[in-house]
Coordinates of C-alpha atoms and ligand atoms in Angstrom, one line a residue:
M1 CA -8.0 -45.5 -18.2
E2 CA -5.5 -43.2 -17.3
Q3 CA -7.0 -40.0 -16.2
P4 CA -4.8 -37.2 -17.7
S5 CA -3.1 -35.7 -14.8
H6 CA -3.9 -32.4 -13.7
T7 CA -0.8 -31.1 -15.2
D8 CA -1.9 -32.1 -18.7
R9 CA -5.3 -30.6 -18.5
A10 CA -3.5 -27.2 -17.0
L11 CA -1.5 -27.2 -19.7
E12 CA -4.4 -27.2 -21.9
I13 CA -6.1 -24.1 -20.5
L14 CA -2.8 -22.5 -20.1
R15 CA -2.7 -23.0 -24.1
H16 CA -6.5 -22.6 -24.7
T17 CA -7.8 -19.9 -22.5
F18 CA -4.3 -18.0 -22.3
G19 CA -2.7 -18.5 -25.2
Y20 CA 0.9 -19.4 -23.8
E21 CA 2.8 -22.4 -24.9
A22 CA 4.6 -23.0 -21.3
F23 CA 4.4 -23.0 -17.7
R24 CA 7.3 -20.8 -15.8
G25 CA 9.3 -21.6 -12.7
H26 CA 7.1 -23.7 -10.7
Q27 CA 3.5 -22.5 -12.0
A28 CA 3.0 -26.5 -12.8
D29 CA 3.6 -27.7 -9.1
I30 CA 1.6 -25.0 -7.5
I31 CA -1.4 -25.9 -9.5
N32 CA -0.8 -29.4 -9.0
T33 CA -0.9 -28.8 -5.4
V34 CA -3.7 -26.8 -5.3
C35 CA -5.4 -29.5 -7.3
E36 CA -4.8 -32.1 -5.2
A37 CA -6.6 -29.7 -2.2
R38 CA -3.3 -28.8 -0.5
D39 CA -2.3 -25.5 1.3
S40 CA 0.2 -23.6 -0.2
L41 CA 2.2 -20.7 0.4
V42 CA 3.5 -18.9 -3.1
L43 CA 6.5 -16.3 -3.0
M44 CA 6.9 -15.2 -6.5
P45 CA 8.7 -11.7 -7.5
T46 CA 6.0 -9.3 -9.3
G47 CA 5.2 -10.2 -12.4
G48 CA 6.1 -13.5 -11.9
G49 CA 2.6 -15.1 -12.8
K50 CA 1.3 -15.7 -9.6
S51 CA -2.5 -15.5 -10.9
M52 CA -2.4 -18.2 -12.9
C53 CA -1.7 -20.2 -9.9
Y54 CA -5.1 -20.0 -8.9
Q55 CA -6.8 -19.7 -11.9
I56 CA -5.9 -22.4 -13.3
P57 CA -7.0 -24.6 -10.4
A58 CA -10.5 -22.6 -10.3
L59 CA -10.7 -23.7 -13.9
L60 CA -10.0 -27.1 -13.7
S61 CA -12.4 -28.2 -10.9
D62 CA -16.2 -27.4 -10.6
G63 CA -17.8 -24.6 -9.0
T64 CA -15.7 -21.0 -7.9
G65 CA -12.5 -19.6 -6.7
V66 CA -12.6 -17.2 -3.9
V67 CA -10.0 -15.1 -4.4
V68 CA -9.1 -12.3 -2.0
S69 CA -7.6 -8.9 -3.3
P70 CA -7.0 -5.9 -0.9
L71 CA -8.2 -3.3 -3.6
I72 CA -10.7 -2.4 -5.9
A73 CA -8.9 -1.5 -9.0
L74 CA -7.1 -4.5 -8.5
M75 CA -9.7 -6.8 -9.1
Q76 CA -11.8 -4.9 -11.7
D77 CA -8.3 -5.3 -13.6
Q78 CA -8.4 -8.5 -13.2
V79 CA -11.8 -9.2 -13.8
S80 CA -11.5 -7.4 -17.5
A81 CA -8.5 -9.3 -18.0
L82 CA -10.2 -12.6 -17.5
Q83 CA -13.5 -11.9 -19.4
A84 CA -11.6 -11.0 -22.3
S85 CA -10.2 -14.5 -22.1
G86 CA -13.4 -16.0 -22.3
V87 CA -13.1 -16.7 -18.4
D88 CA -16.4 -16.4 -16.4
A89 CA -15.2 -13.8 -13.6
A90 CA -16.5 -11.3 -11.6
F91 CA -16.0 -9.1 -8.4
L92 CA -18.4 -7.8 -5.3
N93 CA -17.9 -5.0 -3.9
S94 CA -19.6 -1.8 -2.8
S95 CA -19.1 -0.1 -6.2
Q96 CA -21.7 -2.3 -7.5
S97 CA -25.5 -1.6 -6.8
T98 CA -27.6 -4.1 -5.5
Q99 CA -28.7 -5.2 -9.0
E100 CA -25.1 -5.9 -10.3
Q101 CA -24.3 -7.6 -6.7
A102 CA -27.8 -9.6 -7.0
Q103 CA -26.5 -10.9 -10.4
V104 CA -23.0 -12.2 -9.2
I105 CA -24.8 -14.2 -6.0
E106 CA -26.9 -15.8 -8.9
R107 CA -24.3 -16.7 -10.9
L108 CA -21.8 -18.3 -8.0
R109 CA -25.3 -19.9 -6.4
S110 CA -25.6 -21.8 -9.5
G111 CA -22.1 -22.6 -9.6
Y112 CA -21.3 -21.3 -13.3
L113 CA -19.0 -18.6 -11.7
D114 CA -15.2 -19.6 -12.0
L115 CA -13.8 -17.1 -10.2
L116 CA -15.0 -14.5 -7.5
Y117 CA -12.9 -11.5 -6.3
V118 CA -13.7 -9.7 -2.7
A119 CA -12.0 -8.0 -0.5
P120 CA -11.5 -9.5 3.0
E121 CA -13.6 -7.0 4.7
R122 CA -16.4 -8.2 2.7
L123 CA -15.7 -11.6 2.5
L124 CA -15.6 -11.8 6.3
Q125 CA -18.8 -10.5 6.8
E126 CA -21.4 -13.3 8.1
S127 CA -23.7 -12.5 5.4
T128 CA -21.2 -13.1 2.2
L129 CA -20.0 -16.2 4.6
E130 CA -23.2 -17.7 4.6
M131 CA -23.4 -17.2 1.2
L132 CA -20.0 -19.5 0.2
D133 CA -21.4 -21.9 2.5
Q134 CA -24.4 -22.5 0.1
S135 CA -22.1 -22.4 -3.0
N136 CA -19.2 -24.7 -4.5
I137 CA -16.3 -23.1 -3.2
N138 CA -13.2 -25.2 -5.0
L139 CA -10.2 -22.8 -3.6
F140 CA -9.5 -19.9 -1.5
A141 CA -6.7 -18.0 -3.2
I142 CA -5.2 -14.7 -0.6
D143 CA -3.5 -12.5 -2.9
E144 CA -1.0 -9.9 -1.2
A145 CA -0.7 -12.1 1.5
H146 CA 1.9 -9.9 3.0
C147 CA -1.1 -7.9 4.2
V148 CA -1.2 -10.0 7.5
S149 CA 2.1 -8.9 8.6
A150 CA 2.6 -6.2 10.5
W151 CA 6.1 -6.7 10.0
G152 CA 5.5 -5.5 6.2
H153 CA 5.0 -2.3 5.0
D154 CA 1.2 -2.9 4.0
F155 CA -0.7 -4.4 7.0
R156 CA -4.3 -4.6 6.8
Q157 CA -6.3 -5.6 9.8
D158 CA -8.7 -6.9 8.1
Y159 CA -6.4 -9.6 6.8
L160 CA -6.3 -11.0 10.1
G161 CA -9.8 -12.5 10.5
L162 CA -9.1 -14.8 7.3
G163 CA -7.4 -17.4 9.7
V164 CA -11.0 -18.3 9.9
L165 CA -11.4 -20.1 6.3
G166 CA -9.7 -22.9 7.1
E167 CA -11.7 -24.3 10.1
R168 CA -15.3 -23.2 8.4
Y169 CA -14.2 -24.5 4.5
Q170 CA -12.4 -27.6 5.8
G171 CA -11.1 -29.7 2.9
V172 CA -11.2 -26.6 0.6
P173 CA -7.6 -25.7 -0.2
R174 CA -6.1 -22.2 0.3
I175 CA -3.3 -20.7 -1.5
A176 CA -1.2 -17.6 -0.5
L177 CA 0.7 -15.2 -2.4
T178 CA 2.9 -12.4 -1.8
A179 CA 5.8 -10.9 -3.8
T180 CA 7.6 -9.9 -0.2
A181 CA 10.3 -12.1 0.2
D182 CA 11.5 -11.8 4.1
E183 CA 11.5 -14.3 6.3
R184 CA 10.0 -12.9 9.3
T185 CA 6.8 -12.0 6.6
R186 CA 6.6 -15.4 5.4
Q187 CA 6.2 -16.8 9.5
D188 CA 4.0 -14.4 10.1
I189 CA 1.7 -15.6 7.1
L190 CA 1.8 -19.0 7.8
E191 CA 0.9 -18.6 11.1
R192 CA -1.9 -15.8 10.8
L193 CA -3.5 -17.8 8.0
A194 CA -3.0 -21.0 9.5
L195 CA -2.2 -22.7 6.9
Q196 CA -2.7 -26.7 7.0
N197 CA 0.8 -28.5 6.3
P198 CA 1.5 -26.2 3.9
A199 CA 3.9 -26.4 0.6
V200 CA 6.0 -23.3 0.2
F201 CA 6.9 -22.3 -3.4
V202 CA 9.6 -19.6 -3.5
Q203 CA 10.9 -18.6 -6.6
S204 CA 13.6 -16.5 -7.4
F205 CA 13.1 -12.9 -6.7
D206 CA 15.5 -11.5 -9.6
R207 CA 13.9 -9.3 -12.0
P208 CA 16.8 -9.8 -15.1
N209 CA 14.7 -7.4 -17.3
I210 CA 15.0 -4.5 -15.0
C211 CA 18.6 -2.5 -14.8
Y212 CA 19.1 -1.2 -11.5
S213 CA 21.1 2.5 -11.0
V214 CA 21.7 4.7 -8.3
Q215 CA 23.2 8.2 -9.0
I216 CA 23.8 11.2 -6.6
K217 CA 21.3 13.7 -6.4
R218 CA 23.3 17.1 -7.5
D219 CA 19.9 18.7 -9.4
A220 CA 17.7 16.1 -9.2
K221 CA 15.1 17.6 -11.7
Q222 CA 17.8 18.0 -14.4
Q223 CA 19.0 14.3 -14.0
L224 CA 15.8 12.9 -14.3
L225 CA 15.1 14.8 -17.6
S226 CA 18.7 13.2 -18.7
F227 CA 17.0 9.6 -17.7
L228 CA 13.8 10.2 -19.1
A229 CA 15.2 11.1 -22.6
E230 CA 15.7 7.8 -22.9
H231 CA 12.2 7.3 -22.4
R232 CA 10.4 9.2 -24.6
S233 CA 6.5 8.5 -24.9
E234 CA 6.6 5.4 -22.5
S235 CA 4.6 5.0 -19.5
G236 CA 6.8 5.4 -15.9
I237 CA 6.3 6.2 -12.4
V238 CA 8.3 8.4 -10.7
Y239 CA 8.4 9.0 -6.9
C240 CA 8.9 11.4 -4.5
L241 CA 8.7 11.8 -0.9
S242 CA 6.6 14.5 0.0
R243 CA 3.2 15.9 -1.7
R244 CA 4.8 19.0 -2.3
S245 CA 7.8 17.3 -4.4
V246 CA 5.4 15.5 -6.4
E247 CA 3.2 18.9 -7.4
S248 CA 6.7 20.5 -8.2
T249 CA 7.8 17.8 -10.0
S250 CA 4.8 16.6 -12.3
Q251 CA 4.9 20.7 -13.1
F252 CA 8.1 20.6 -14.2
L253 CA 7.8 17.7 -16.7
N254 CA 4.7 18.8 -18.4
S255 CA 6.6 22.1 -18.5
S256 CA 9.7 20.1 -20.5
G257 CA 7.3 18.5 -22.7
Y258 CA 6.5 14.7 -20.9
R259 CA 3.3 14.4 -20.0
A260 CA 2.5 13.7 -16.6
L261 CA 0.0 13.4 -13.5
P262 CA 0.4 14.0 -10.0
Y263 CA -0.9 11.6 -7.5
H264 CA -0.8 11.5 -3.4
A265 CA -3.1 11.5 -0.6
G266 CA -3.1 15.0 -0.2
M267 CA -5.6 15.3 -3.6
Q268 CA -9.6 14.5 -3.8
S269 CA -9.9 11.0 -4.1
E270 CA -11.9 11.9 -7.4
D271 CA -8.6 13.3 -8.8
R272 CA -6.4 10.3 -7.6
A273 CA -8.9 8.1 -8.8
F274 CA -9.2 9.7 -12.7
N275 CA -5.1 10.3 -12.7
Q276 CA -5.0 6.4 -11.9
S277 CA -7.1 5.6 -14.3
R278 CA -6.2 7.6 -17.2
F279 CA -2.2 6.3 -16.1
L280 CA -3.7 2.5 -16.7
Q281 CA -5.7 3.7 -19.8
E282 CA -3.6 5.9 -21.6
E283 CA 0.0 4.8 -23.2
G284 CA 3.2 7.0 -22.3
L285 CA 2.3 8.7 -19.2
I286 CA 4.5 9.8 -16.3
M287 CA 2.8 8.6 -12.6
V288 CA 4.4 11.5 -10.6
A289 CA 3.7 10.1 -7.0
T290 CA 3.9 9.6 -3.4
I291 CA 3.7 6.3 -2.1
A292 CA 0.5 6.0 -1.8
F293 CA 0.5 4.9 -5.1
G294 CA 0.9 1.6 -6.5
M295 CA 0.0 -0.8 -4.4
G296 CA -2.3 -3.3 -6.9
I297 CA -1.0 -1.5 -9.8
D298 CA -0.9 -4.1 -12.2
K299 CA 0.2 -2.3 -15.2
P300 CA 2.3 -4.5 -17.5
D301 CA 4.2 -1.8 -19.5
V302 CA 5.6 0.4 -17.3
R303 CA 8.6 0.9 -18.6
F304 CA 10.6 2.3 -15.4
V305 CA 10.6 3.6 -12.0
A306 CA 12.8 6.3 -10.9
H307 CA 12.9 7.8 -7.4
M308 CA 13.6 11.1 -6.5
D309 CA 13.9 10.3 -3.1
L310 CA 15.1 7.2 -1.0
P311 CA 12.6 5.4 -0.2
K312 CA 12.4 3.3 3.3
S313 CA 13.8 0.1 2.8
I314 CA 15.3 -2.1 0.6
E315 CA 11.3 -4.2 0.6
A316 CA 9.7 -1.0 -0.1
Y317 CA 12.5 -0.6 -2.9
Y318 CA 12.0 -3.9 -4.2
Q319 CA 8.6 -3.6 -4.5
E320 CA 8.1 0.0 -5.9
T321 CA 10.6 -0.6 -8.4
G322 CA 9.4 -4.5 -9.4
R323 CA 6.3 -2.4 -10.7
A324 CA 8.4 -1.6 -13.7
G325 CA 8.5 -4.4 -16.6
R326 CA 5.9 -6.6 -15.3
D327 CA 5.9 -8.0 -19.1
G328 CA 9.5 -8.8 -19.3
A329 CA 10.9 -6.5 -22.1
A330 CA 13.4 -3.8 -20.6
A331 CA 12.9 -1.7 -18.1
D332 CA 14.9 0.2 -15.9
A333 CA 15.3 0.9 -11.9
W334 CA 16.4 4.3 -11.5
M335 CA 17.1 6.4 -8.2
V336 CA 19.1 9.6 -7.1
Y337 CA 19.6 10.4 -3.6
G338 CA 22.3 12.5 -1.3
L339 CA 23.2 13.4 2.3
Q340 CA 20.1 15.2 2.7
D341 CA 17.5 12.5 2.5
V342 CA 19.9 10.3 4.7
V343 CA 19.2 13.2 7.3
R344 CA 15.4 14.0 6.7
L345 CA 14.7 9.9 6.8
S346 CA 16.6 9.3 10.0
R347 CA 14.7 12.6 11.4
M348 CA 11.6 11.5 10.4
I349 CA 12.2 8.1 12.3
E350 CA 13.5 9.6 15.4
E351 CA 10.9 12.4 15.2
S352 CA 7.5 9.7 14.5
E353 CA 5.6 8.2 17.6
A354 CA 7.0 4.6 17.3
D355 CA 8.3 2.8 20.4
H356 CA 12.0 2.6 21.0
N357 CA 12.3 -1.0 19.5
H358 CA 10.3 0.4 16.8
K359 CA 12.6 3.1 15.9
R360 CA 15.6 0.5 16.1
I361 CA 14.3 -1.8 13.2
E362 CA 13.7 1.3 11.2
R363 CA 17.1 2.4 11.3
A364 CA 18.3 -0.6 10.9
K365 CA 16.5 -1.1 7.5
L366 CA 17.2 2.6 6.4
D367 CA 21.5 1.5 7.0
T368 CA 20.7 -1.4 4.9
L369 CA 19.4 0.7 2.0
L370 CA 22.1 3.1 2.2
G371 CA 24.8 0.3 2.3
W372 CA 23.2 -1.0 -0.9
S373 CA 23.5 2.3 -2.2
E374 CA 27.1 2.7 -1.9
V375 CA 27.8 -0.8 -3.3
T376 CA 31.0 -0.7 -5.2
A377 CA 30.1 -4.3 -6.7
C378 CA 27.2 -5.6 -8.6
R379 CA 23.7 -4.4 -7.2
R380 CA 21.6 -7.2 -8.3
I381 CA 24.1 -9.6 -6.0
A382 CA 23.5 -7.5 -3.4
L383 CA 19.9 -7.2 -3.9
L384 CA 19.3 -10.5 -4.0
A385 CA 21.5 -11.5 -1.2
H386 CA 19.6 -9.3 0.6
F387 CA 16.4 -11.6 0.1
G388 CA 18.9 -14.2 1.1
E389 CA 19.2 -15.5 -2.5
P390 CA 22.9 -16.2 -3.8
M391 CA 23.8 -15.7 -6.9
K392 CA 27.3 -16.1 -8.3
E393 CA 27.9 -14.2 -11.3
A394 CA 27.7 -10.1 -12.0
C395 CA 24.7 -9.4 -13.5
G396 CA 25.9 -7.0 -16.5
N397 CA 22.4 -5.4 -16.2
C398 CA 23.2 -2.3 -13.9
D399 CA 25.3 0.3 -13.4
I400 CA 27.9 -1.0 -11.3
C401 CA 28.5 -3.9 -14.2
L402 CA 28.2 -1.3 -16.4
T403 CA 30.3 1.3 -15.5
P404 CA 32.2 0.1 -12.8
P405 CA 33.2 3.1 -10.0
V406 CA 36.4 4.0 -9.4
T407 CA 37.7 3.8 -5.8
W408 CA 40.2 6.1 -3.9
D409 CA 41.8 6.2 -0.9
G410 CA 40.4 8.6 1.4
T411 CA 41.6 7.8 4.7
R412 CA 43.8 11.3 5.2
E413 CA 40.2 13.1 4.0
A414 CA 38.2 11.1 6.6
Q415 CA 40.7 12.1 9.2
M416 CA 40.5 15.3 7.9
A417 CA 36.7 15.5 8.3
L418 CA 36.3 13.5 11.1
S419 CA 38.6 15.9 13.4
A420 CA 36.9 18.6 12.0
V421 CA 33.6 17.4 13.2
Y422 CA 35.2 16.7 16.8
R423 CA 36.8 20.1 17.0
T424 CA 33.8 21.7 16.0
G425 CA 31.8 20.5 19.0
Q426 CA 29.9 17.9 17.0
R427 CA 26.5 19.8 16.9
F428 CA 26.7 21.2 13.3
G429 CA 26.0 19.6 9.9
A430 CA 28.0 18.5 7.0
S431 CA 27.5 22.0 5.2
H432 CA 29.0 24.1 8.3
V433 CA 32.1 21.6 8.5
I434 CA 32.9 21.8 4.7
D435 CA 32.9 25.5 5.4
V436 CA 35.5 25.3 8.1
L437 CA 37.7 22.8 6.3
R438 CA 37.9 24.8 3.1
G439 CA 38.5 27.5 5.0
A440 CA 35.0 30.1 4.2
D441 CA 35.2 33.1 5.6
N442 CA 31.6 33.9 6.8
E443 CA 29.1 35.0 9.4
K444 CA 28.9 31.6 11.1
V445 CA 32.2 30.8 10.8
R446 CA 33.5 33.9 12.5
R447 CA 30.2 33.9 14.7
F448 CA 31.6 30.3 16.3
N449 CA 35.1 31.7 16.3
H450 CA 36.0 28.7 14.4
Q451 CA 38.9 30.6 12.0
I452 CA 41.2 29.5 15.1
L453 CA 40.8 25.8 14.7
S454 CA 43.9 23.7 13.7
T455 CA 41.2 22.2 10.9
F456 CA 40.4 25.5 9.7
G457 CA 41.4 26.0 5.8
I458 CA 43.0 22.6 6.1
G459 CA 41.1 21.1 3.6
Q460 CA 41.0 23.3 0.3
E461 CA 42.3 21.1 -2.1
L462 CA 39.1 19.3 -2.6
S463 CA 35.8 20.7 -3.8
D464 CA 32.3 21.3 -1.6
Q465 CA 31.2 18.2 -4.0
R466 CA 34.0 16.1 -3.1
W467 CA 33.8 16.9 0.4
R468 CA 29.5 16.1 0.6
S469 CA 30.8 13.0 -1.3
V470 CA 33.3 12.2 1.7
F471 CA 30.9 13.2 4.7
R472 CA 28.1 10.9 2.4
Q473 CA 30.2 8.0 2.8
L474 CA 31.1 8.7 6.3
V475 CA 27.8 8.6 7.3
V476 CA 26.5 5.9 5.4
R477 CA 29.6 3.7 7.0
G478 CA 28.5 4.5 10.4
Y479 CA 31.8 6.3 11.0
L480 CA 29.4 9.8 11.5
N481 CA 26.1 9.7 13.2
V482 CA 23.5 12.4 12.7
D483 CA 22.3 13.8 15.9
H484 CA 18.5 14.3 16.0
N485 CA 18.4 15.3 19.3
N486 CA 21.1 18.4 18.7
F487 CA 19.7 19.4 15.1
G488 CA 21.1 17.2 13.2
G489 CA 24.4 17.6 14.1
L490 CA 26.9 15.3 13.3
R491 CA 28.5 13.2 15.9
L492 CA 31.3 10.8 16.1
T493 CA 30.9 7.2 16.4
E494 CA 32.8 4.0 18.3
A495 CA 33.8 3.2 14.5
S496 CA 35.7 6.5 14.0
R497 CA 38.3 6.1 16.5
S498 CA 40.3 3.5 14.2
I499 CA 40.3 5.9 11.6
L500 CA 41.4 8.6 13.3
K501 CA 44.2 6.6 15.0
G502 CA 45.2 5.7 11.6
E503 CA 44.6 1.9 12.2
E504 CA 42.6 1.8 8.9
V505 CA 42.4 2.6 5.8
L506 CA 39.1 3.8 4.2
W507 CA 38.0 3.8 0.2
L508 CA 35.9 5.7 -0.8
R509 CA 33.7 5.8 -4.2
E510 CA 34.6 8.4 -6.5
E511 CA 31.5 9.9 -7.8
A512 CA 31.0 9.5 -11.7
Q513 CA 30.5 13.0 -13.1
T514 CA 28.5 11.8 -15.8
R515 CA 27.3 8.2 -15.3
Q516 CA 27.5 6.6 -18.7
R517 CA 24.0 5.3 -19.5
A518 CA 23.2 1.6 -18.8
R519 CA 23.4 0.2 -22.4
R520 CA 19.7 -0.9 -22.9
Q521 CA 19.3 -4.5 -22.4
T522 CA 16.8 -5.8 -24.7
I523 CA 15.3 -9.4 -23.5
D524 CA 12.8 -9.8 -25.9
Y525 CA 12.9 -8.5 -29.6
E526 CA 14.3 -5.9 -31.0
L527 CA 11.9 -3.7 -33.0
A528 CA 13.3 -3.4 -36.5
L529 CA 13.0 0.2 -38.0
E530 CA 10.5 -0.8 -41.0
D531 CA 8.7 -2.5 -38.2
E532 CA 8.1 0.6 -36.3
D533 CA 5.2 1.5 -38.6
L534 CA 3.7 -1.7 -38.4
M535 CA 3.8 -1.6 -34.6
D536 CA 2.3 1.7 -34.5
D537 CA -0.8 0.5 -36.8
L538 CA -1.1 -2.7 -34.4
K539 CA -1.4 -0.1 -31.4
E540 CA -3.6 2.0 -33.1
L541 CA -6.3 -0.8 -33.2
R542 CA -5.5 -2.0 -29.9
R543 CA -6.7 1.6 -28.8
R544 CA -10.3 1.6 -30.6
L545 CA -10.6 -1.9 -29.2
A546 CA -9.9 -1.0 -25.9
E547 CA -12.0 2.4 -26.0
E548 CA -15.0 0.2 -27.6
A549 CA -14.5 -2.4 -24.8
S550 CA -13.6 0.7 -21.8
V551 CA -10.6 -1.2 -20.8
P552 CA -7.0 -0.5 -20.8
P553 CA -5.4 -1.6 -24.2
Y554 CA -3.2 -4.2 -22.2
V555 CA -6.4 -6.3 -21.3
I556 CA -6.6 -6.4 -25.3
F557 CA -3.1 -7.6 -25.7
H558 CA 0.6 -6.7 -24.1
D559 CA 3.4 -4.9 -26.5
R560 CA 4.8 -8.5 -26.4
T561 CA 1.6 -10.1 -28.1
L562 CA 2.2 -7.1 -30.7
L563 CA 5.7 -7.6 -31.0
D564 CA 5.5 -11.8 -31.3
M565 CA 2.7 -10.7 -34.3
I566 CA 5.4 -8.6 -35.9
R567 CA 7.7 -11.4 -35.2
L568 CA 6.2 -13.9 -36.7
R569 CA 4.1 -12.8 -39.0
P570 CA 1.1 -14.9 -39.0
D571 CA -1.3 -14.6 -42.5
T572 CA -3.8 -17.3 -41.3
L573 CA -6.4 -18.0 -38.2
A574 CA -4.6 -21.0 -37.5
Q575 CA -0.9 -19.4 -37.3
M576 CA -2.2 -16.5 -35.2
R577 CA -2.5 -19.3 -32.8
D578 CA 0.6 -19.5 -32.0
V579 CA 1.3 -15.9 -31.1
N580 CA 2.5 -15.6 -27.6
G581 CA -0.7 -14.6 -25.4
V582 CA -3.5 -15.5 -27.8
G583 CA -5.9 -17.6 -26.7
E584 CA -9.4 -19.2 -28.1
A585 CA -11.5 -16.3 -27.2
K586 CA -9.3 -13.4 -28.3
L587 CA -8.8 -15.5 -31.4
S588 CA -12.0 -15.6 -32.3
R589 CA -12.7 -11.7 -31.2
Y590 CA -9.8 -10.1 -32.5
G591 CA -7.8 -12.2 -34.8
E592 CA -9.0 -11.2 -37.9
L593 CA -9.0 -7.5 -37.5
F594 CA -5.1 -7.9 -35.9
L595 CA -4.4 -10.3 -39.5
D596 CA -6.1 -7.4 -41.8
V597 CA -3.5 -5.0 -39.8
L598 CA -0.8 -7.5 -40.6
Q599 CA -1.3 -8.2 -44.1
A600 CA -1.8 -4.5 -45.4
H601 CA 1.7 -4.1 -44.1
G602 CA 2.8 -7.4 -45.6
R603 CA 1.5 -6.2 -49.2
I604 CA 3.5 -2.9 -48.6
R605 CA 6.2 -4.7 -48.3
S606 CA 6.2 -7.0 -50.6
G607 CA 4.5 -4.4 -53.1
A608 CA 8.4 -2.5 -52.7
F609 CA 10.0 -5.2 -54.4
E610 CA 7.5 -5.9 -57.7
Ligands
ADP701 P1 1.7 -11.1 -10.9 O1 0.6 -11.2 -10.2 O2 3.0 -12.4 -10.0 O3 3.0 -10.1 -10.8 P2 0.8 -12.0 -12.9 O4 0.2 -12.8 -12.7 O5 -0.2 -10.1 -13.4 O6 2.1 -11.6 -12.1 O7 1.7 -12.2 -14.2 C1 2.5 -11.2 -15.2 C2 2.0 -11.2 -16.7 O8 2.5 -13.0 -17.2 C3 0.7 -11.7 -17.0 O9 0.3 -11.0 -18.3 C4 0.3 -13.3 -17.3 O10 -0.6 -13.2 -18.3 C5 2.0 -13.6 -17.7 N1 1.9 -15.0 -17.5 C6 1.6 -15.8 -16.6 N2 2.2 -17.1 -16.8 C7 2.7 -17.4 -17.9 C8 3.6 -18.0 -18.6 N3 3.6 -19.6 -17.8 N4 3.8 -17.6 -19.8 C9 3.8 -16.5 -19.9 N5 3.2 -15.6 -19.7 C10 2.5 -16.1 -18.4
ZN702 ZN1 25.0 -6.4 -11.7

């Protein structure tokens, strides 16, 4: 008789244990590859469903799958989620007592444990490796595998040691997973982990449910408030560059009627951990944070990520915004930036200790991000192009698609701006040069005798703000450089010449005064008004259960699952099984309770017709 293929058995586990109907993207192929004991590298965007790719193979064979994961917080979350689905999973780390650790080791040795999560430094200790020698290991999954690359932004020394696993555990497949896409990181992973004849799976990096938008910074806090008005009582992350702005932004939000928590490296680690766990456990909190926050946060219902300052690169931006909307429901990535950010970031690069080559790379990365911020066609096309993924049609779900920007011929203004920079000696920042162009009568102008220049006062038709926009675009497009050896003064570049000579026409972007908010694209279902009460009650039940079990609410059920309950209105446990995200373990544990709530509302509803 023919054996059922890996895929059939895998599908059975997907449905039975996790409550999902079908595999997504390459999941089935990846699972097959692991089951055939071949090494693999998986590149998938955040929220793409990487974990299934090793969890299911580990469940399919005898023994234990070992998952290498960089963060303790991440392990705890994954383990609670697995346990809630009836999987025997555990982690091993220093937060546990010796006794707890001994119990985990016992389960591992006996072969009952399905999945074991460990950090690389722990895994590579000789005592751990010896323990694994004596156990039945069916795979190694190396999560966040980009940590092995010094090129990326999360380099971890310990990851380098993971190359030894291949030699020591021959025949045990290794699967490396990451959401970082660029070619260089990919090569580093393959080489440094010494994967054997690996199958490489690259999934589209598009996150269609995320709406991208970028605004020019005017009054960043007020702009944030208008943005948040669309996100009342939703969870989200607000990124700021400095600790100080984290503090002030979070105070500002709290005094404006939002519930916000700060998070940065300058806080006591207990306070940080406390705020992080509140953000995960409670609903509707805003985390205001530096980039110290976020790695390994897999809270599925983060509805927005806002950047109050420019990130360092497109990769960083993509990774940070990727924390929004992991559950697949509509989410926003929103950013404000201005010329000041450009000046500050490029100064940080110049002043860093890094060597010449490294600085050059950092500068190039910043330029690419700036170019992307100023695009005049679909943002998603440009974003995906950066990751080497062509996309033919405009997305319809970014600011540019929703409100196309207006451009204007700024050649003459650019010439004025460049010659004013030249005449003032290429040593002043934009503010002073604008004062000269607009003919300001102030102390600094008089001190340098700039009122006698031919460019003095020639630009009075344009407002200060419009001039700022001209200068920003000139810098971003490489017609002006910021000279950090000279107090951030602006200098002409090679490229400026063709503009000054009138050989080039320069189209500039009009700043929209009030950019119309993007129409909210709902990928899933729109909640009907009369169902909102029901949703509230389902959430309330979920909150109670989560509290009893000391896990975040989404470990019980995702929002999506609750929405699916409302859509399908199951009457029986058997029907409840069809709800997305309800597997056997959760069905028997929570099914009745949720049915009760659904039925109570059903009665209220039908009562209305009697
Ligand atoms: P990643 O690690 O790639 O960011 P996860 O593995 O956490 O993503 O998966 C994201 C979400 O998608 C999880 O809630 C997961 O349960 C869900 N998911 C994964 N695979 C499927 C599938 N085939 N069908 C439906 N939901 C899925
Ligand atoms: Zn678009």
